[in-house]
Amino acid sequence: MASSVTSQNSKRAAVRKVLDRHKVYITAQSFSAGAYKARVLVEGEAYWVDEFRLSQLQQGLSPAELELTPATDD
């Protein structure tokens, strides 16, 4: 019985973690000279990021943690 409760609690914690993560929307993509660049929208702010930073954002890191500056191309 205790193991099923523990299992259920860990499943709920995993779902809560995913739901608390910010959403990352890709609004534009660019491929130039073999380099990938994406313009993403995170919490209402746009950023240009490379493939590595995009993956970090999608894993839940915030733009502040990655020291990203908002895009000024609008």
CSV table of N, CA and C in Angstrom, one decimal:
chain,number,residue,atom,x,y,z
A,1,MET,N,0.8,-1.2,0.0
A,1,MET,CA,0.0,0.0,0.0
A,1,MET,C,0.9,1.3,0.0
A,2,ALA,N,1.9,1.3,0.8
A,2,ALA,CA,2.8,2.4,0.9
A,2,ALA,C,3.5,2.7,-0.4
A,3,SER,N,3.9,1.6,-1.1
A,3,SER,CA,4.6,1.8,-2.3
A,3,SER,C,3.7,2.4,-3.4
A,4,SER,N,2.4,2.1,-3.4
A,4,SER,CA,1.5,2.7,-4.4
A,4,SER,C,1.2,4.1,-4.1
A,5,VAL,N,1.2,4.5,-2.8
A,5,VAL,CA,1.0,5.9,-2.4
A,5,VAL,C,2.3,6.7,-2.8
A,6,THR,N,3.4,6.1,-2.6
A,6,THR,CA,4.7,6.8,-3.0
A,6,THR,C,4.8,6.9,-4.5
A,7,SER,N,4.4,5.9,-5.2
A,7,SER,CA,4.4,6.0,-6.6
A,7,SER,C,3.5,7.1,-7.2
A,8,GLN,N,2.3,7.1,-6.6
A,8,GLN,CA,1.3,8.1,-7.0
A,8,GLN,C,1.8,9.5,-6.7
A,9,ASN,N,2.4,9.7,-5.6
A,9,ASN,CA,3.0,11.0,-5.2
A,9,ASN,C,4.1,11.4,-6.1
A,10,SER,N,4.9,10.5,-6.5
A,10,SER,CA,6.0,10.9,-7.4
A,10,SER,C,5.5,11.2,-8.8
A,11,LYS,N,4.4,10.5,-9.3
A,11,LYS,CA,3.8,10.8,-10.5
A,11,LYS,C,3.2,12.2,-10.5
A,12,ARG,N,2.5,12.5,-9.4
A,12,ARG,CA,1.9,13.8,-9.3
A,12,ARG,C,2.9,14.9,-9.3
A,13,ALA,N,4.1,14.7,-8.6
A,13,ALA,CA,5.1,15.7,-8.6
A,13,ALA,C,5.7,15.9,-9.9
A,14,ALA,N,5.9,14.8,-10.7
A,14,ALA,CA,6.4,15.0,-12.1
A,14,ALA,C,5.5,15.8,-13.0
A,15,VAL,N,4.2,15.5,-12.8
A,15,VAL,CA,3.2,16.3,-13.6
A,15,VAL,C,3.2,17.8,-13.2
A,16,ARG,N,3.3,18.0,-11.9
A,16,ARG,CA,3.3,19.4,-11.4
A,16,ARG,C,4.6,20.1,-11.9
A,17,LYS,N,5.7,19.4,-12.0
A,17,LYS,CA,6.9,20.0,-12.5
A,17,LYS,C,6.8,20.4,-13.9
A,18,VAL,N,6.2,19.6,-14.7
A,18,VAL,CA,6.0,19.9,-16.2
A,18,VAL,C,5.0,21.1,-16.3
A,19,LEU,N,4.0,21.1,-15.5
A,19,LEU,CA,3.0,22.2,-15.7
A,19,LEU,C,3.5,23.5,-15.2
A,20,ASP,N,4.5,23.5,-14.2
A,20,ASP,CA,5.1,24.7,-13.7
A,20,ASP,C,6.1,25.3,-14.7
A,21,ARG,N,6.6,24.5,-15.6
A,21,ARG,CA,7.6,24.9,-16.6
A,21,ARG,C,7.0,25.9,-17.5
A,22,HIS,N,7.8,26.9,-17.9
A,22,HIS,CA,7.4,27.9,-18.8
A,22,HIS,C,7.2,27.4,-20.2
A,23,LYS,N,6.4,28.0,-21.0
A,23,LYS,CA,6.1,27.5,-22.3
A,23,LYS,C,7.1,28.3,-23.2
A,24,VAL,N,7.7,27.6,-24.2
A,24,VAL,CA,8.6,28.2,-25.2
A,24,VAL,C,8.0,28.0,-26.6
A,25,TYR,N,7.7,29.2,-27.2
A,25,TYR,CA,7.1,29.1,-28.5
A,25,TYR,C,8.2,29.6,-29.6
A,26,ILE,N,8.4,28.8,-30.6
A,26,ILE,CA,9.3,29.2,-31.7
A,26,ILE,C,8.5,30.0,-32.7
A,27,THR,N,8.9,31.3,-32.9
A,27,THR,CA,8.2,32.2,-33.8
A,27,THR,C,8.9,32.3,-35.1
A,28,ALA,N,10.2,32.0,-35.2
A,28,ALA,CA,10.9,32.1,-36.4
A,28,ALA,C,12.1,31.3,-36.3
A,29,GLN,N,12.6,30.8,-37.5
A,29,GLN,CA,13.8,30.0,-37.5
A,29,GLN,C,14.7,30.5,-38.7
A,30,SER,N,16.0,30.4,-38.5
A,30,SER,CA,17.0,30.8,-39.5
A,30,SER,C,18.1,29.8,-39.6
A,31,PHE,N,18.4,29.4,-40.8
A,31,PHE,CA,19.6,28.6,-41.1
A,31,PHE,C,20.5,29.3,-41.9
A,32,SER,N,21.7,29.7,-41.4
A,32,SER,CA,22.7,30.4,-42.2
A,32,SER,C,24.1,30.0,-41.9
A,33,ALA,N,24.8,29.7,-43.0
A,33,ALA,CA,26.2,29.2,-42.9
A,33,ALA,C,26.3,28.0,-41.9
A,34,GLY,N,25.4,27.1,-41.9
A,34,GLY,CA,25.4,25.9,-41.1
A,34,GLY,C,25.0,26.2,-39.7
A,35,ALA,N,24.6,27.4,-39.3
A,35,ALA,CA,24.2,27.7,-38.0
A,35,ALA,C,22.7,27.8,-37.9
A,36,TYR,N,22.1,27.3,-36.8
A,36,TYR,CA,20.7,27.4,-36.6
A,36,TYR,C,20.4,28.5,-35.6
A,37,LYS,N,19.4,29.3,-35.8
A,37,LYS,CA,19.0,30.4,-34.9
A,37,LYS,C,17.5,30.3,-34.9
A,38,ALA,N,16.9,30.5,-33.7
A,38,ALA,CA,15.5,30.5,-33.5
A,38,ALA,C,15.1,31.7,-32.7
A,39,ARG,N,14.0,32.4,-33.1
A,39,ARG,CA,13.4,33.4,-32.3
A,39,ARG,C,12.3,32.8,-31.5
A,40,VAL,N,12.4,32.9,-30.2
A,40,VAL,CA,11.4,32.2,-29.3
A,40,VAL,C,10.7,33.3,-28.4
A,41,LEU,N,9.5,32.9,-28.0
A,41,LEU,CA,8.7,33.7,-27.1
A,41,LEU,C,8.6,33.0,-25.8
A,42,VAL,N,9.1,33.6,-24.8
A,42,VAL,CA,9.0,33.0,-23.4
A,42,VAL,C,8.4,34.0,-22.5
A,43,GLU,N,7.3,33.6,-21.9
A,43,GLU,CA,6.6,34.5,-20.9
A,43,GLU,C,6.5,35.9,-21.5
A,44,GLY,N,6.1,36.0,-22.8
A,44,GLY,CA,5.8,37.3,-23.4
A,44,GLY,C,6.9,38.1,-23.9
A,45,GLU,N,8.1,37.6,-23.8
A,45,GLU,CA,9.3,38.2,-24.3
A,45,GLU,C,10.0,37.4,-25.4
A,46,ALA,N,10.5,38.1,-26.4
A,46,ALA,CA,11.1,37.4,-27.5
A,46,ALA,C,12.7,37.4,-27.4
A,47,TYR,N,13.3,36.3,-27.8
A,47,TYR,CA,14.7,36.1,-27.7
A,47,TYR,C,15.2,35.4,-29.0
A,48,TRP,N,16.4,35.7,-29.4
A,48,TRP,CA,17.1,34.9,-30.5
A,48,TRP,C,18.0,34.0,-29.8
A,49,VAL,N,17.9,32.7,-30.1
A,49,VAL,CA,18.8,31.7,-29.4
A,49,VAL,C,19.3,30.7,-30.4
A,50,ASP,N,20.4,30.0,-30.1
A,50,ASP,CA,20.9,29.0,-30.9
A,50,ASP,C,20.3,27.6,-30.4
A,51,GLU,N,20.7,26.6,-31.1
A,51,GLU,CA,20.0,25.3,-30.8
A,51,GLU,C,20.3,24.8,-29.4
A,52,PHE,N,21.5,25.1,-28.8
A,52,PHE,CA,21.8,24.7,-27.5
A,52,PHE,C,20.9,25.4,-26.4
A,53,ARG,N,20.8,26.7,-26.6
A,53,ARG,CA,20.0,27.6,-25.7
A,53,ARG,C,18.5,27.2,-25.8
A,54,LEU,N,18.1,26.9,-27.0
A,54,LEU,CA,16.7,26.5,-27.2
A,54,LEU,C,16.4,25.2,-26.4
A,55,SER,N,17.3,24.3,-26.5
A,55,SER,CA,17.1,23.0,-25.7
A,55,SER,C,17.1,23.3,-24.2
A,56,GLN,N,18.0,24.2,-23.8
A,56,GLN,CA,18.0,24.5,-22.3
A,56,GLN,C,16.7,25.2,-21.9
A,57,LEU,N,16.2,26.1,-22.7
A,57,LEU,CA,14.9,26.7,-22.4
A,57,LEU,C,13.8,25.7,-22.4
A,58,GLN,N,13.8,24.8,-23.3
A,58,GLN,CA,12.7,23.7,-23.3
A,58,GLN,C,12.9,22.8,-22.1
A,59,GLN,N,14.0,22.7,-21.5
A,59,GLN,CA,14.2,21.8,-20.4
A,59,GLN,C,13.8,22.5,-19.1
A,60,GLY,N,13.5,23.8,-19.2
A,60,GLY,CA,12.9,24.5,-18.0
A,60,GLY,C,13.8,25.7,-17.5
A,61,LEU,N,15.0,25.9,-18.0
A,61,LEU,CA,15.8,27.0,-17.6
A,61,LEU,C,15.1,28.3,-18.0
A,62,SER,N,15.3,29.3,-17.2
A,62,SER,CA,14.7,30.6,-17.6
A,62,SER,C,15.6,31.5,-18.4
A,63,PRO,N,15.1,32.4,-19.1
A,63,PRO,CA,16.0,33.3,-19.9
A,63,PRO,C,17.0,34.1,-18.9
A,64,ALA,N,16.6,34.4,-17.7
A,64,ALA,CA,17.5,35.1,-16.8
A,64,ALA,C,18.6,34.1,-16.4
A,65,GLU,N,18.3,32.9,-16.2
A,65,GLU,CA,19.4,31.9,-15.8
A,65,GLU,C,20.4,31.7,-16.9
A,66,LEU,N,19.9,31.9,-18.2
A,66,LEU,CA,20.8,31.8,-19.3
A,66,LEU,C,21.4,33.1,-19.7
A,67,GLU,N,21.1,34.2,-19.0
A,67,GLU,CA,21.6,35.5,-19.3
A,67,GLU,C,21.2,36.0,-20.7
A,68,LEU,N,20.0,35.7,-21.1
A,68,LEU,CA,19.6,36.1,-22.5
A,68,LEU,C,19.1,37.5,-22.4
A,69,THR,N,19.3,38.3,-23.5
A,69,THR,CA,18.7,39.6,-23.6
A,69,THR,C,17.6,39.6,-24.6
A,70,PRO,N,16.5,40.3,-24.4
A,70,PRO,CA,15.4,40.3,-25.3
A,70,PRO,C,15.8,40.8,-26.7
A,71,ALA,N,15.1,40.2,-27.7
A,71,ALA,CA,15.3,40.6,-29.1
A,71,ALA,C,14.9,42.0,-29.3
A,72,THR,N,15.6,42.7,-30.1
A,72,THR,CA,15.3,44.1,-30.4
A,72,THR,C,14.9,44.3,-31.9
A,73,ASP,N,14.6,43.2,-32.6
A,73,ASP,CA,14.3,43.3,-34.0
A,73,ASP,C,12.9,43.6,-34.4
A,74,ASP,N,12.0,43.8,-33.4
A,74,ASP,CA,10.6,44.1,-33.7
A,74,ASP,C,10.4,45.5,-34.2
